[in-house]
Short mmCIF file of C-alpha atoms and ligand atoms in Angstrom, two decimals:
data_model
loop_
_atom_site.label_atom_id
_atom_site.label_comp_id
_atom_site.label_asym_id
_atom_site.label_seq_id
_atom_site.Cartn_x
_atom_site.Cartn_y
_atom_site.Cartn_z
CA MET A 1 87.18 96.81 82.38
CA THR A 2 84.73 94.85 84.39
CA PRO A 3 83.86 91.51 83.29
CA GLU A 4 80.20 91.54 82.29
CA SER A 5 78.06 88.11 83.45
CA GLY A 6 77.69 86.01 80.59
CA GLU A 7 81.40 86.32 79.53
CA GLY A 8 81.64 82.56 79.69
CA PHE A 9 83.89 81.77 82.72
CA PRO A 10 84.79 78.15 82.77
CA ASP A 11 83.23 76.70 86.40
CA ASP A 12 86.76 76.17 87.22
CA LEU A 13 88.40 79.55 86.46
CA GLU A 14 91.79 78.62 87.78
CA ALA A 15 92.11 75.44 85.82
CA GLY A 16 90.54 77.63 82.75
CA ILE A 17 93.44 80.10 83.50
CA ARG A 18 96.08 77.04 83.62
CA GLU A 19 94.63 75.58 80.33
CA LEU A 20 94.63 78.89 78.59
CA LYS A 21 98.65 79.72 79.43
CA GLU A 22 99.24 76.46 77.64
CA ARG A 23 97.24 76.95 74.90
CA GLN A 24 98.38 80.93 74.36
CA ASN A 25 102.30 79.87 75.17
CA ALA A 26 101.96 82.83 77.73
CA VAL A 27 103.91 83.22 80.98
CA VAL A 28 102.26 84.98 83.45
CA LEU A 29 104.39 87.44 85.75
CA ALA A 30 103.13 88.85 89.00
CA HIS A 31 104.14 91.51 91.84
CA TYR A 32 103.79 90.57 95.16
CA TYR A 33 100.96 93.11 95.95
CA GLN A 34 98.81 91.12 93.84
CA GLU A 35 95.61 89.56 95.22
CA SER A 36 96.67 86.09 96.89
CA GLU A 37 94.71 83.90 94.39
CA VAL A 38 96.52 86.05 91.19
CA GLN A 39 100.16 85.26 92.83
CA ASP A 40 99.26 81.50 93.12
CA LEU A 41 98.37 81.11 89.71
CA ALA A 42 101.56 83.17 88.14
CA ASP A 43 104.53 81.37 87.04
CA PHE A 44 106.93 83.96 88.60
CA VAL A 45 106.18 86.37 91.47
CA GLY A 46 108.69 88.98 92.42
CA ASP A 47 109.60 92.39 93.36
CA SER A 48 110.23 95.06 90.76
CA LEU A 49 113.55 94.18 90.26
CA ALA A 50 113.26 90.41 90.29
CA LEU A 51 110.02 91.01 87.73
CA ALA A 52 112.27 92.98 85.19
CA GLN A 53 114.98 90.35 85.52
CA ALA A 54 112.09 87.52 84.49
CA ALA A 55 110.87 89.71 81.63
CA ALA A 56 114.34 90.34 80.24
CA GLY A 57 114.80 86.38 80.27
CA ALA A 58 111.08 85.38 78.79
CA ASP A 59 110.88 82.78 76.30
CA LYS A 60 106.96 82.34 75.65
CA ASP A 61 105.36 84.24 73.05
CA VAL A 62 102.95 86.07 75.40
CA ILE A 63 104.01 87.88 78.66
CA VAL A 64 101.17 88.45 81.02
CA PHE A 65 101.88 90.98 83.56
CA CYS A 66 99.94 91.16 86.86
CA GLY A 67 101.33 94.36 88.18
CA VAL A 68 100.82 97.97 87.15
CA ASN A 69 101.70 99.32 83.72
CA PHE A 70 105.00 100.92 84.01
CA MET A 71 105.99 97.15 84.89
CA ALA A 72 104.50 96.02 81.86
CA GLU A 73 105.74 98.67 79.69
CA THR A 74 109.25 97.55 81.18
CA ALA A 75 108.49 93.97 79.99
CA LYS A 76 107.77 95.36 76.26
CA ILE A 77 110.66 97.48 76.38
CA LEU A 78 112.78 94.59 76.89
CA ASN A 79 110.90 92.06 74.71
CA PRO A 80 109.41 93.91 71.41
CA ASP A 81 108.80 91.14 69.60
CA ARG A 82 106.71 89.53 72.42
CA LYS A 83 103.15 90.13 73.12
CA VAL A 84 102.66 91.61 76.64
CA VAL A 85 99.34 92.30 77.80
CA VAL A 86 97.86 93.23 81.37
CA PRO A 87 94.53 92.06 82.82
CA ASP A 88 93.41 95.74 83.49
CA LEU A 89 94.73 98.82 81.35
CA GLU A 90 93.80 101.08 84.59
CA ALA A 91 96.41 99.91 86.81
CA GLY A 92 98.39 102.96 86.62
CA CYS A 93 100.63 104.27 89.91
CA SER A 94 100.83 107.40 91.62
CA LEU A 95 104.47 107.90 90.98
CA ALA A 96 104.57 107.35 87.30
CA ASP A 97 101.55 109.85 87.11
CA GLY A 98 103.07 112.28 89.11
CA CYS A 99 106.11 112.72 86.64
CA PRO A 100 104.44 114.11 83.56
CA PRO A 101 107.24 113.87 80.81
CA ASP A 102 106.90 117.38 79.86
CA ALA A 103 107.14 118.77 83.46
CA PHE A 104 110.38 116.31 84.09
CA ARG A 105 112.26 117.70 81.03
CA LYS A 106 111.93 120.83 81.82
CA PHE A 107 113.15 119.93 85.72
CA ILE A 108 116.18 118.03 83.71
CA ASP A 109 116.81 121.48 81.87
CA GLU A 110 116.69 123.73 84.90
CA HIS A 111 119.81 121.54 86.32
CA PRO A 112 121.94 121.37 83.35
CA GLY A 113 125.07 119.03 83.76
CA ALA A 114 123.04 116.93 86.23
CA LYS A 115 122.65 112.93 85.46
CA VAL A 116 119.28 111.26 85.93
CA LEU A 117 118.83 108.35 87.82
CA SER A 118 114.81 107.35 87.74
CA TYR A 119 113.03 104.51 89.85
CA ILE A 120 111.56 102.03 87.77
CA ASN A 121 108.10 103.35 88.71
CA CYS A 122 107.69 106.01 85.91
CA SER A 123 106.71 105.96 82.10
CA ALA A 124 108.62 104.98 79.34
CA ASP A 125 109.16 108.60 78.28
CA VAL A 126 110.72 109.60 81.75
CA LYS A 127 112.91 106.23 81.76
CA ALA A 128 113.92 107.62 78.05
CA MET A 129 115.31 110.98 79.72
CA SER A 130 117.25 108.96 82.21
CA ASP A 131 120.53 107.70 82.61
CA LEU A 132 120.14 104.95 84.83
CA ILE A 133 116.95 103.29 86.19
CA CYS A 134 116.86 101.67 89.76
CA THR A 135 114.29 99.87 91.95
CA SER A 136 114.11 99.86 95.63
CA SER A 137 116.56 96.65 95.47
CA ASN A 138 119.31 98.53 94.06
CA ALA A 139 118.52 102.13 94.38
CA VAL A 140 121.76 102.71 96.64
CA LYS A 141 123.81 100.98 94.49
CA MET A 142 122.88 102.80 91.32
CA ALA A 143 123.05 106.04 92.82
CA ARG A 144 126.91 105.24 93.73
CA GLU A 145 127.46 104.92 90.29
CA PHE A 146 127.49 108.83 90.06
CA GLU A 147 129.43 109.71 93.12
CA GLY A 148 131.07 113.08 92.81
CA GLN A 149 128.43 114.27 89.97
CA PRO A 150 125.13 116.34 90.26
CA LEU A 151 122.36 113.69 90.45
CA ILE A 152 118.61 114.26 89.72
CA VAL A 153 116.55 111.32 91.63
CA ALA A 154 113.13 111.12 90.56
CA PRO A 155 110.19 110.42 91.09
CA ASP A 156 109.77 109.35 94.85
CA ARG A 157 111.07 111.95 97.23
CA HIS A 158 110.97 109.43 100.33
CA LEU A 159 112.98 106.96 98.55
CA ALA A 160 115.55 109.89 97.08
CA ARG A 161 116.04 111.21 100.72
CA TRP A 162 116.65 107.32 101.95
CA ILE A 163 119.12 107.16 99.03
CA GLY A 164 120.46 110.21 100.02
CA GLN A 165 121.22 109.29 103.73
CA GLN A 166 122.51 105.66 102.54
CA ALA A 167 124.96 107.25 100.02
CA ASN A 168 125.90 109.97 102.32
CA ARG A 169 124.78 112.82 99.81
CA ASP A 170 122.88 115.96 100.82
CA ASP A 171 123.15 117.53 97.26
CA LEU A 172 120.78 115.14 95.43
CA ILE A 173 118.05 116.90 93.26
CA ILE A 174 114.88 115.49 94.09
CA TRP A 175 111.66 115.38 92.08
CA GLN A 176 108.81 115.57 94.88
CA GLY A 177 106.40 112.43 93.81
CA ALA A 178 105.20 110.24 96.30
CA CYS A 179 103.49 106.52 96.36
CA ILE A 180 99.88 107.04 97.68
CA VAL A 181 100.05 103.73 99.30
CA HIS A 182 103.39 104.02 101.36
CA GLU A 183 102.68 107.62 102.46
CA GLN A 184 99.62 106.41 104.11
CA PHE A 185 101.64 104.87 107.24
CA SER A 186 100.84 106.95 110.41
CA ALA A 187 104.43 107.64 112.27
CA LYS A 188 102.38 108.58 115.43
CA GLU A 189 100.01 105.35 115.23
CA LEU A 190 103.34 103.17 114.64
CA THR A 191 104.96 104.52 117.81
CA LYS A 192 101.69 103.67 119.74
CA LEU A 193 102.11 100.12 118.25
CA ARG A 194 105.67 99.89 118.87
CA LEU A 195 104.90 100.38 122.68
CA ARG A 196 102.40 97.68 122.69
CA HIS A 197 104.93 95.24 121.05
CA PRO A 198 108.28 96.27 122.30
CA GLU A 199 109.55 92.84 121.16
CA ALA A 200 108.72 93.58 117.42
CA GLU A 201 110.92 94.37 114.72
CA VAL A 202 109.62 97.09 112.37
CA LEU A 203 110.41 96.62 108.49
CA ALA A 204 109.75 99.45 106.14
CA HIS A 205 109.71 100.08 102.38
CA PRO A 206 111.97 103.13 101.41
CA GLU A 207 108.90 104.40 99.70
CA CYS A 208 107.61 105.20 103.29
CA ASP A 209 107.78 108.89 104.91
CA ALA A 210 110.76 109.90 106.80
CA ALA A 211 109.06 109.68 109.96
CA VAL A 212 108.06 106.03 109.70
CA LEU A 213 111.41 105.35 108.07
CA ASP A 214 113.00 106.66 111.14
CA GLN A 215 111.41 104.09 113.39
CA ALA A 216 112.43 101.15 111.37
CA ASP A 217 114.79 98.43 112.47
CA PHE A 218 114.97 97.20 108.55
CA ILE A 219 114.41 99.14 105.62
CA ALA A 220 114.08 97.26 102.33
CA SER A 221 112.49 96.36 99.26
CA THR A 222 109.43 93.99 98.84
CA SER A 223 111.91 91.24 98.27
CA GLY A 224 113.93 92.06 101.32
CA ILE A 225 111.24 92.52 103.78
CA ILE A 226 109.85 89.12 102.45
CA GLN A 227 113.10 87.40 103.08
CA ARG A 228 113.90 89.34 106.51
CA SER A 229 110.61 88.69 107.80
CA VAL A 230 111.03 84.54 106.98
CA GLU A 231 114.91 84.33 107.84
CA GLY A 232 115.27 87.03 110.81
CA PRO A 233 115.37 86.14 114.25
CA ALA A 234 112.36 88.26 115.29
CA GLU A 235 109.11 86.40 115.97
CA THR A 236 106.90 89.49 116.03
CA LEU A 237 107.28 92.03 112.93
CA ILE A 238 105.60 94.98 112.20
CA ILE A 239 105.53 95.68 108.34
CA ALA A 240 105.33 98.98 106.70
CA THR A 241 104.52 98.13 103.11
CA GLU A 242 101.71 96.81 100.91
CA ASP A 243 99.81 94.27 102.48
CA GLY A 244 100.24 91.48 99.39
CA VAL A 245 103.44 90.71 101.19
CA PHE A 246 101.97 88.84 103.94
CA HIS A 247 100.85 86.03 101.61
CA GLU A 248 104.41 85.13 100.35
CA ILE A 249 105.56 85.34 103.86
CA GLU A 250 102.91 83.33 105.41
CA LYS A 251 103.73 80.72 102.83
CA ARG A 252 107.46 80.37 103.11
CA LEU A 253 107.09 80.26 106.93
CA GLN A 254 104.47 77.40 106.51
CA ALA A 255 106.98 75.64 104.37
CA LEU A 256 109.50 75.99 107.02
CA GLY A 257 107.08 75.01 109.81
CA LYS A 258 107.65 78.32 111.51
CA LYS A 259 105.29 80.66 113.33
CA LYS A 260 105.73 84.03 113.59
CA THR A 261 103.25 87.25 114.65
CA LEU A 262 102.75 89.30 111.35
CA ILE A 263 101.12 92.90 112.25
CA GLN A 264 100.30 95.49 109.36
CA ALA A 265 101.77 98.78 110.22
CA PRO A 266 98.72 101.26 110.94
CA GLY A 267 97.54 103.53 108.51
CA MET A 268 96.24 107.27 109.17
CA ASP A 269 92.70 106.41 108.46
CA GLU A 270 91.50 103.02 110.19
CA SER A 271 88.30 102.99 108.39
CA CYS A 272 89.96 102.32 104.76
CA ALA A 273 92.31 99.91 103.38
CA CYS A 274 94.76 102.72 102.38
CA ASN A 275 97.86 100.34 102.52
CA ARG A 276 96.73 98.13 99.74
CA CYS A 277 97.45 99.38 96.33
CA PRO A 278 94.44 100.41 94.38
CA TYR A 279 96.03 99.93 91.02
CA MET A 280 97.67 96.61 91.47
CA ARG A 281 94.33 95.28 93.35
CA LEU A 282 92.63 95.93 90.17
CA ASN A 283 93.61 93.03 88.73
CA THR A 284 91.23 90.00 89.28
CA LEU A 285 91.30 86.12 88.34
CA GLU A 286 88.55 87.07 85.95
CA LYS A 287 90.12 89.92 84.37
CA LEU A 288 93.41 87.57 83.99
CA TYR A 289 91.38 84.82 82.31
CA LEU A 290 89.86 87.36 79.75
CA CYS A 291 93.41 88.81 79.19
CA LEU A 292 94.93 85.31 78.48
CA ARG A 293 91.81 84.34 76.25
CA ASP A 294 91.76 87.49 74.36
CA LEU A 295 95.43 88.60 74.14
CA LYS A 296 94.28 92.10 75.18
CA PRO A 297 94.50 94.95 76.62
CA GLU A 298 98.04 94.92 74.78
CA ILE A 299 100.99 97.13 75.73
CA THR A 300 102.75 98.91 73.13
CA VAL A 301 105.78 101.27 72.90
CA PRO A 302 106.80 103.21 69.89
CA GLU A 303 110.19 102.15 68.64
CA ASP A 304 111.92 105.15 68.70
CA LEU A 305 111.04 105.48 72.30
CA ARG A 306 111.47 101.92 73.31
CA LEU A 307 115.03 102.01 72.25
CA LYS A 308 115.95 105.28 74.18
CA ALA A 309 114.05 103.71 77.50
CA LEU A 310 116.03 100.44 76.86
CA GLU A 311 119.37 101.98 77.35
CA PRO A 312 119.15 103.03 81.09
CA ILE A 313 117.11 99.73 81.73
CA GLU A 314 119.79 97.55 80.38
CA ARG A 315 122.46 99.41 82.21
CA MET A 316 120.89 98.57 85.09
CA LEU A 317 120.14 95.15 84.48
CA GLU A 318 123.86 94.96 83.84
CA LEU A 319 124.97 96.32 86.90
CA SER A 320 122.66 94.36 89.25
P1 LIG B 401 109.66 97.00 94.95
O1 LIG B 401 108.55 95.90 94.02
O2 LIG B 401 110.94 97.61 94.11
O3 LIG B 401 109.69 96.52 96.33
O4 LIG B 401 108.65 98.26 94.68
C1 LIG B 401 107.47 98.48 95.66
C2 LIG B 401 106.31 99.20 94.84
O5 LIG B 401 105.70 100.01 95.12
C3 LIG B 401 105.95 98.56 93.32
O6 LIG B 401 105.30 99.55 92.81
FE1 LIG B 402 102.36 102.75 92.39
FE2 LIG B 402 102.83 102.91 95.21
FE3 LIG B 402 100.87 101.24 94.13
FE4 LIG B 402 103.64 100.54 93.93
S1 LIG B 402 102.26 100.86 95.65
S2 LIG B 402 102.07 100.74 92.19
S3 LIG B 402 104.38 102.53 94.18
S4 LIG B 402 100.80 103.51 93.80
#
């Protein structure tokens, strides 16, 4: 959706958004990979787990989800009686798109007896086929729920490999999906950068490739990376995740009167902003305004599918 001129945007778009939030009795949830101005207007900003928890506790009539569709879908699964809307329905995810439900059903059938642990970055259909959902904040803990049992981990192969390493399992049955953003970090360029900044701590998201993770001093979810950047001892940080996190890190450092050097880990292709999620960045203030004004596009999930997908999500929330 591209807002056309003549849509009647107020001169002060941000004030207009605040006014619409009140009028529609809406809560705006945003992921740290959103544009800074979207993060600043949200009522709650978090990583995937914190956002699922915030959605589970929502008490407004409307949830506006500034993130990607699988996140809004999770919010709807947890809130069947609330309206869930998104600024742009095209905000997908390479992990969710790379795990089509029919192919995943076949994959499960090929491994009879195996339990299924799915990363929250998947469709409602895939969630409905899973025993448990995880996010990058709790993936290792969730995998330990299945100790001694054959286990399918989907859809991110890099996260799954890292879970296997952390949980001491070399028998995980791994769906071969990947995040197009985190896969773009270049291990070769990172090695060169580390040589130029030997004092730097390298922080990486577990969706990154093994060759990048092997060079990381600290591997964690988006929230974990933010917290470590702010509270950890290093003064220079090389960060291998979507650069939306820089906004929150800088805000927190500023609030504490601290100054640190933040360096984005290098990508394979310096000419593109490949380490910025093209789906997350579809959301703009203009689209947020229109979505709050018109209460669309709306996310819906058929009730039978919702009930099946709800079980493994609720189980994760109970265990987290
Ligand atoms: P987290 O929010 O769990 O860190 O996941 C990052 C991500 O890629 C979300 O799509
Ligand atoms: Fe999906 Fe990767 Fe974008 Fe997250 S950063 S929404 S995993 S494509």
